[in-house]
Coordinates of C-alpha atoms in Angstrom, one line a residue:
M20 CA 163.9 10.7 -38.3
R21 CA 162.3 7.2 -38.4
K22 CA 165.6 5.4 -37.6
R23 CA 166.1 7.6 -34.6
K24 CA 162.9 6.9 -33.1
I25 CA 163.2 2.9 -33.7
G26 CA 166.8 3.7 -31.8
I27 CA 164.8 5.2 -29.2
G28 CA 162.4 3.0 -29.0
A29 CA 165.0 0.0 -29.3
A30 CA 167.0 1.6 -26.0
S31 CA 163.7 1.7 -24.0
L32 CA 163.1 -2.0 -24.9
L33 CA 166.5 -3.0 -23.7
C34 CA 166.4 -0.7 -20.5
V35 CA 163.2 -2.5 -19.6
A36 CA 164.8 -6.1 -19.7
I37 CA 167.5 -4.8 -18.0
E38 CA 165.2 -3.6 -15.3
L39 CA 163.6 -7.0 -14.9
V40 CA 167.2 -8.7 -15.1
L41 CA 168.3 -6.3 -12.3
G42 CA 165.3 -7.1 -10.2
F43 CA 165.2 -10.8 -10.3
V44 CA 168.9 -10.8 -9.4
V45 CA 167.9 -8.5 -6.1
L46 CA 165.5 -11.8 -5.5
L47 CA 168.0 -14.3 -6.3
V48 CA 170.6 -12.5 -3.5
V49 CA 167.3 -12.2 -0.9
D50 CA 166.4 -16.1 -1.1
P51 CA 166.9 -18.0 -4.1
S52 CA 164.7 -20.5 -3.2
G53 CA 161.4 -18.3 -4.1
A54 CA 162.8 -15.6 -6.6
G55 CA 161.2 -17.3 -9.3
V56 CA 158.0 -17.4 -7.9
A57 CA 158.1 -14.0 -6.6
F58 CA 159.5 -12.3 -10.3
V59 CA 156.5 -14.2 -11.8
T60 CA 153.9 -12.9 -9.4
M61 CA 155.5 -9.4 -9.7
L62 CA 155.0 -9.3 -13.4
Q63 CA 151.3 -10.9 -13.0
N64 CA 150.1 -8.0 -11.0
F65 CA 146.0 -8.6 -10.8
F66 CA 146.4 -11.5 -13.1
Y67 CA 147.8 -13.0 -9.9
F68 CA 144.0 -13.2 -9.2
P69 CA 141.9 -16.4 -10.7
R70 CA 138.5 -14.3 -10.7
A71 CA 137.8 -12.3 -13.7
D72 CA 136.1 -9.7 -11.4
V73 CA 139.0 -9.2 -8.9
V74 CA 141.3 -8.9 -11.7
L75 CA 139.3 -6.4 -13.8
E76 CA 139.4 -4.4 -10.2
Y77 CA 143.1 -4.4 -9.3
F78 CA 143.6 -3.4 -13.1
G79 CA 141.6 -0.7 -12.4
G80 CA 143.6 0.6 -9.3
T81 CA 146.8 0.0 -11.3
L82 CA 145.4 2.3 -14.3
V83 CA 144.8 4.9 -11.4
Q84 CA 148.2 5.1 -10.1
A85 CA 149.8 5.0 -13.4
A86 CA 147.7 8.4 -14.4
P87 CA 149.6 10.9 -12.0
L88 CA 153.0 9.5 -12.7
S89 CA 152.1 10.0 -16.4
L90 CA 151.5 13.5 -15.8
C91 CA 154.4 13.8 -13.5
A92 CA 156.6 12.8 -16.5
I93 CA 154.7 14.7 -19.2
S94 CA 155.9 17.7 -16.6
V95 CA 159.1 16.8 -16.7
I96 CA 159.1 15.7 -20.7
Y97 CA 157.5 19.5 -21.6
A98 CA 160.3 21.4 -19.4
K99 CA 163.3 19.1 -21.1
S100 CA 161.8 20.6 -24.5
A101 CA 163.2 24.0 -23.2
G102 CA 166.6 22.5 -22.0
L103 CA 165.3 22.5 -18.5
F104 CA 165.5 19.9 -15.7
N105 CA 162.2 19.9 -13.6
I106 CA 164.0 18.0 -10.6
G107 CA 160.7 20.3 -8.6
A108 CA 158.1 18.0 -9.9
S109 CA 157.6 16.7 -6.6
G110 CA 157.0 20.3 -5.0
Q111 CA 154.5 21.2 -7.7
F112 CA 152.5 18.0 -7.2
T113 CA 152.8 18.6 -3.6
A114 CA 151.4 22.3 -4.6
G115 CA 148.6 20.8 -6.2
A116 CA 147.3 18.6 -3.0
I117 CA 147.7 21.6 -0.9
A118 CA 145.1 23.3 -3.0
A119 CA 142.7 20.3 -3.8
L120 CA 142.8 18.9 -0.4
Y121 CA 142.5 22.3 1.3
L122 CA 139.7 23.4 -0.8
A123 CA 138.2 20.1 -0.6
I124 CA 138.1 19.3 3.1
A125 CA 138.1 22.8 4.8
C126 CA 136.2 24.9 2.0
H127 CA 133.8 22.4 1.2
C128 CA 134.7 23.2 -2.3
P129 CA 133.4 20.6 -5.2
W130 CA 135.8 18.5 -7.3
W131 CA 135.1 21.1 -10.6
V132 CA 136.8 24.1 -8.3
C133 CA 139.7 21.5 -6.3
L134 CA 140.8 20.2 -9.9
P135 CA 141.6 23.4 -11.7
A136 CA 142.8 24.8 -8.2
A137 CA 145.8 22.1 -8.3
I138 CA 146.6 22.6 -11.5
L139 CA 146.8 26.4 -11.0
A140 CA 149.0 25.6 -7.9
G141 CA 151.2 23.6 -9.4
G142 CA 151.7 26.1 -12.1
I143 CA 152.4 28.7 -9.7
A144 CA 155.0 26.3 -8.1
G145 CA 156.5 25.9 -11.5
A146 CA 156.6 29.3 -12.5
L147 CA 158.7 30.5 -9.3
A148 CA 161.5 28.1 -10.3
G149 CA 161.2 29.7 -14.0
L150 CA 161.2 33.3 -12.2
L151 CA 164.5 32.4 -10.6
K152 CA 165.9 30.9 -13.7
A153 CA 165.4 33.6 -15.8
Y154 CA 165.3 37.0 -13.9
R155 CA 168.3 35.6 -11.3
S156 CA 170.3 32.8 -12.8
V157 CA 169.0 30.6 -10.5
N158 CA 169.7 26.9 -11.8
E159 CA 166.4 25.4 -11.5
V160 CA 167.7 22.1 -10.1
I161 CA 168.4 24.4 -7.0
S162 CA 165.2 25.9 -6.6
G163 CA 163.6 23.0 -7.7
I164 CA 165.2 20.9 -4.6
L165 CA 164.5 23.8 -2.3
M166 CA 160.9 24.2 -3.3
N167 CA 160.5 20.4 -2.8
W168 CA 161.0 20.7 0.9
I169 CA 159.4 24.0 1.5
L170 CA 156.3 22.6 0.0
L171 CA 156.6 19.7 1.9
Y172 CA 156.4 20.9 5.2
T173 CA 154.2 24.0 3.9
A174 CA 151.4 21.4 3.1
N175 CA 151.9 19.5 6.2
T176 CA 151.6 22.5 8.4
V177 CA 148.4 23.8 6.4
L178 CA 146.8 20.4 6.2
T179 CA 147.5 19.0 9.9
P180 CA 144.3 20.5 11.2
Y181 CA 142.3 17.9 8.8
T182 CA 143.7 14.7 9.6
D183 CA 142.5 11.8 11.6
S184 CA 144.2 10.4 14.4
N185 CA 147.1 8.6 11.9
T186 CA 147.7 12.1 10.5
Y187 CA 146.2 11.0 7.6
T188 CA 143.9 13.5 5.8
L189 CA 140.2 13.3 6.2
D190 CA 139.2 10.6 3.6
L191 CA 137.3 12.3 0.7
V192 CA 135.1 9.3 0.1
T193 CA 133.4 9.6 3.3
N194 CA 133.8 13.1 4.5
R195 CA 133.6 15.2 1.3
P196 CA 132.4 13.2 -1.6
D197 CA 131.3 16.2 -3.6
A198 CA 134.8 16.7 -4.0
L199 CA 135.5 13.8 -5.5
I200 CA 136.1 13.8 -9.4
P201 CA 132.8 11.7 -10.8
S202 CA 133.3 8.4 -12.8
L203 CA 130.6 8.8 -14.9
G204 CA 130.3 4.5 -15.2
L205 CA 133.9 4.4 -15.6
D206 CA 134.0 2.5 -12.1
R207 CA 131.5 -0.3 -13.7
L208 CA 134.2 -1.2 -16.5
F209 CA 136.7 -2.2 -13.4
S210 CA 134.3 -4.2 -11.2
G211 CA 133.0 -1.3 -9.4
N212 CA 136.2 0.3 -8.6
E213 CA 135.1 3.6 -7.0
T214 CA 138.7 5.2 -7.5
V215 CA 138.5 4.9 -11.4
T216 CA 137.0 8.4 -12.4
L217 CA 137.3 10.6 -15.4
A218 CA 141.1 11.7 -14.6
L219 CA 142.0 8.2 -16.5
L220 CA 140.6 9.9 -19.4
L221 CA 141.9 13.6 -18.5
T222 CA 145.7 12.1 -18.9
P223 CA 145.5 11.1 -22.2
A224 CA 143.8 14.3 -23.2
L225 CA 146.6 16.2 -21.5
A226 CA 149.3 14.1 -23.3
F227 CA 147.5 14.7 -26.3
L228 CA 147.5 18.8 -25.1
A229 CA 151.6 18.5 -24.6
K230 CA 152.4 16.8 -27.6
F231 CA 150.0 19.2 -29.5
I232 CA 151.5 22.5 -28.1
L233 CA 155.2 21.2 -28.7
A234 CA 155.0 20.1 -32.4
R235 CA 152.1 22.2 -33.7
T236 CA 151.6 26.2 -32.2
R237 CA 153.9 28.9 -31.9
L238 CA 154.7 28.8 -28.2
G239 CA 156.0 25.0 -28.9
F240 CA 158.1 26.1 -31.4
E241 CA 159.6 29.2 -29.5
T242 CA 159.7 26.8 -26.4
R243 CA 161.9 24.0 -28.2
A244 CA 164.1 26.8 -29.7
V245 CA 165.0 28.1 -26.8
G246 CA 166.0 24.5 -25.4
L247 CA 167.9 24.2 -28.2
N248 CA 170.0 27.4 -28.4
P249 CA 168.8 30.3 -25.8
A250 CA 171.3 32.8 -27.6
A251 CA 169.9 32.3 -31.1
A252 CA 166.5 32.2 -30.2
E253 CA 166.8 35.6 -28.4
L254 CA 168.2 37.2 -31.7
S255 CA 165.3 36.0 -33.5
G256 CA 163.2 38.1 -31.7
M257 CA 161.8 35.5 -29.0
F258 CA 161.6 36.5 -25.1
E259 CA 163.7 33.5 -23.8
K260 CA 163.0 34.9 -20.5
R261 CA 159.2 34.9 -20.7
N262 CA 159.8 31.5 -22.3
V263 CA 161.0 30.1 -19.5
V264 CA 158.9 30.9 -16.9
I265 CA 155.6 30.1 -19.5
T266 CA 157.3 26.7 -19.4
M267 CA 157.8 26.0 -16.3
F268 CA 154.4 27.2 -15.5
I269 CA 152.9 25.1 -17.8
A270 CA 155.1 21.8 -16.7
G271 CA 154.1 22.7 -13.3
A272 CA 150.5 22.8 -14.1
F273 CA 150.8 19.3 -14.9
S274 CA 152.6 18.0 -11.8
G275 CA 149.6 20.0 -10.1
A276 CA 147.1 17.9 -12.1
A277 CA 149.2 14.8 -11.5
A278 CA 147.8 15.6 -7.3
G279 CA 144.0 16.7 -8.1
A280 CA 144.0 13.3 -10.5
L281 CA 145.2 11.2 -7.8
F282 CA 143.5 12.9 -4.3
L283 CA 140.6 13.6 -5.7
S284 CA 139.8 10.4 -7.3
G285 CA 140.0 9.0 -3.6
A286 CA 142.6 6.5 -3.9
E287 CA 145.2 8.2 -1.3
T288 CA 145.6 10.6 1.4
W289 CA 148.1 13.2 2.4
Q290 CA 150.1 11.9 5.4
C291 CA 151.0 15.2 7.4
S292 CA 153.6 13.6 9.8
A293 CA 155.9 12.4 6.9
A294 CA 159.3 14.2 6.0
I295 CA 160.0 12.5 2.6
V296 CA 159.0 14.5 -0.4
P297 CA 156.7 12.6 -2.6
A298 CA 158.8 10.4 -4.6
I299 CA 156.3 10.7 -7.8
G300 CA 157.8 13.6 -9.5
F301 CA 161.4 11.9 -9.2
N302 CA 159.1 8.4 -10.7
G303 CA 158.2 11.1 -13.4
I304 CA 161.8 11.5 -14.4
A305 CA 162.5 8.0 -14.9
A306 CA 159.2 7.8 -16.5
A307 CA 159.8 10.7 -19.0
Y308 CA 163.3 8.9 -20.1
L309 CA 162.0 5.4 -20.5
G310 CA 159.1 6.6 -22.6
A311 CA 162.0 8.6 -24.7
L312 CA 160.9 12.2 -23.6
D313 CA 157.6 11.6 -25.6
P314 CA 154.2 12.1 -23.9
F315 CA 152.7 9.3 -25.4
G316 CA 155.7 7.1 -24.7
A317 CA 155.6 8.4 -21.0
L318 CA 152.2 6.7 -20.7
L319 CA 153.6 3.5 -21.5
A320 CA 156.4 3.6 -19.5
S321 CA 154.4 5.0 -16.3
Y322 CA 151.8 2.2 -16.6
F323 CA 155.0 -0.4 -16.9
I324 CA 156.2 1.5 -13.8
S325 CA 152.9 1.5 -12.1
H326 CA 152.6 -2.1 -13.2
I327 CA 155.7 -3.4 -11.2
Q328 CA 155.0 -1.6 -8.2
Q329 CA 151.4 -3.1 -7.9
G330 CA 152.3 -6.3 -8.7
S331 CA 155.3 -6.5 -6.2
L332 CA 152.4 -6.1 -3.2
H333 CA 151.6 -9.6 -4.1
M334 CA 154.8 -11.2 -3.4
D335 CA 154.9 -13.6 -0.2
R336 CA 155.4 -11.5 2.5
L337 CA 156.7 -14.1 4.7
I338 CA 160.1 -14.9 2.2
Y339 CA 160.3 -11.2 0.5
P340 CA 159.4 -8.2 3.0
Q341 CA 158.2 -4.8 1.8
E342 CA 161.8 -3.4 2.3
V343 CA 162.9 -5.8 -0.5
A344 CA 159.8 -5.1 -2.5
S345 CA 160.7 -1.3 -2.3
L346 CA 164.6 -2.5 -3.5
V347 CA 163.0 -4.1 -6.2
I348 CA 161.1 -1.3 -7.4
A349 CA 163.7 1.6 -6.8
V350 CA 166.2 -0.5 -9.1
T351 CA 163.7 -0.9 -11.5
I352 CA 162.4 2.9 -11.4
Y353 CA 166.4 4.2 -11.3
A354 CA 167.9 1.8 -14.1
S355 CA 165.1 3.6 -16.3
A356 CA 167.4 6.7 -16.6
F357 CA 169.7 4.2 -18.8
A358 CA 167.3 4.7 -21.7
A359 CA 168.7 7.9 -22.7
F360 CA 172.4 6.6 -22.2
L361 CA 171.6 3.7 -24.6
S362 CA 169.8 5.4 -26.9
Q363 CA 173.1 7.9 -27.5
L364 CA 175.0 4.2 -27.9
I365 CA 172.4 2.9 -30.5
A366 CA 172.7 6.0 -32.3
K367 CA 176.8 6.3 -32.4
R368 CA 176.8 3.0 -33.5
R369 CA 174.8 3.4 -36.3
K370 CA 176.3 6.7 -37.3
K371 CA 179.9 4.3 -37.7
E372 CA 178.3 1.4 -39.3
A373 CA 176.9 4.3 -41.9
A374 CA 180.3 5.9 -42.1
S375 CA 182.2 2.6 -42.8

């Protein structure tokens, strides 16, 4: 088991190295003269600034972006433990955004109502895919993709009456401060960055909860058993269909929590004119595999991805426009999917060496 963990860790580190090399190659192709400076700037991220207080402020901003990505990654990991591919994490995130923002702006609800509502909404969206999988044999990938688009346009329809002139939902900081998750002094640790809230503590707590459920509870044992061999689990007295629905509900709840953590911190608002499914759910898939399908590994992988994303914002826009930065990020994120493949190659090589 220890060798297996080392192999997975080595695969993830190798994948990170490949990602960075590919990102640097993209910069070289666009403009070799500034590639080195741009690459270092991207890696530096908040260390790019000379003042310590600004460094702390931007460090907090990176953590705020990493927290919801981590929760989406945990959503993917939890579903994967039951043999399910939760490509609908973006839709579940959207369902959480609908619940959180509508209750906050339209119903004037406080954060302690909006956040649980976001978690519940994400769970319901996940459970719908689970029900279709369990009782109608609809592949969760198909239903997840369809739910992503259905919930996107539902969000745009429901939240459009509560937008400003730029079709973004009203800023909670200005219009509904009671709906913001409190910081309880955490913002002071990051030079007064008001988007740093208790959501940062909620994220590792939920990662621990996911790990505990899967490793230490009967529900987690049945979830993993269904993922390994559904027929054997059914013969052993486990209810396969029920476990599929419960698993997808819990997975969706993590994605819903991600939406609550992001929007109820005041870090972002929802753009109702956008016709693109939120990328955070798909990025969560990359973070999950880069984190070796472990909740705590997902925390580190999500921070790495967020660090690169935020660092790319500081590159010289006269040389590397936003499109180039987005391309570098895309290469970095989707190269993460090779982590599982590399871990399998390392495992096969070690088996051959052991056999010889």
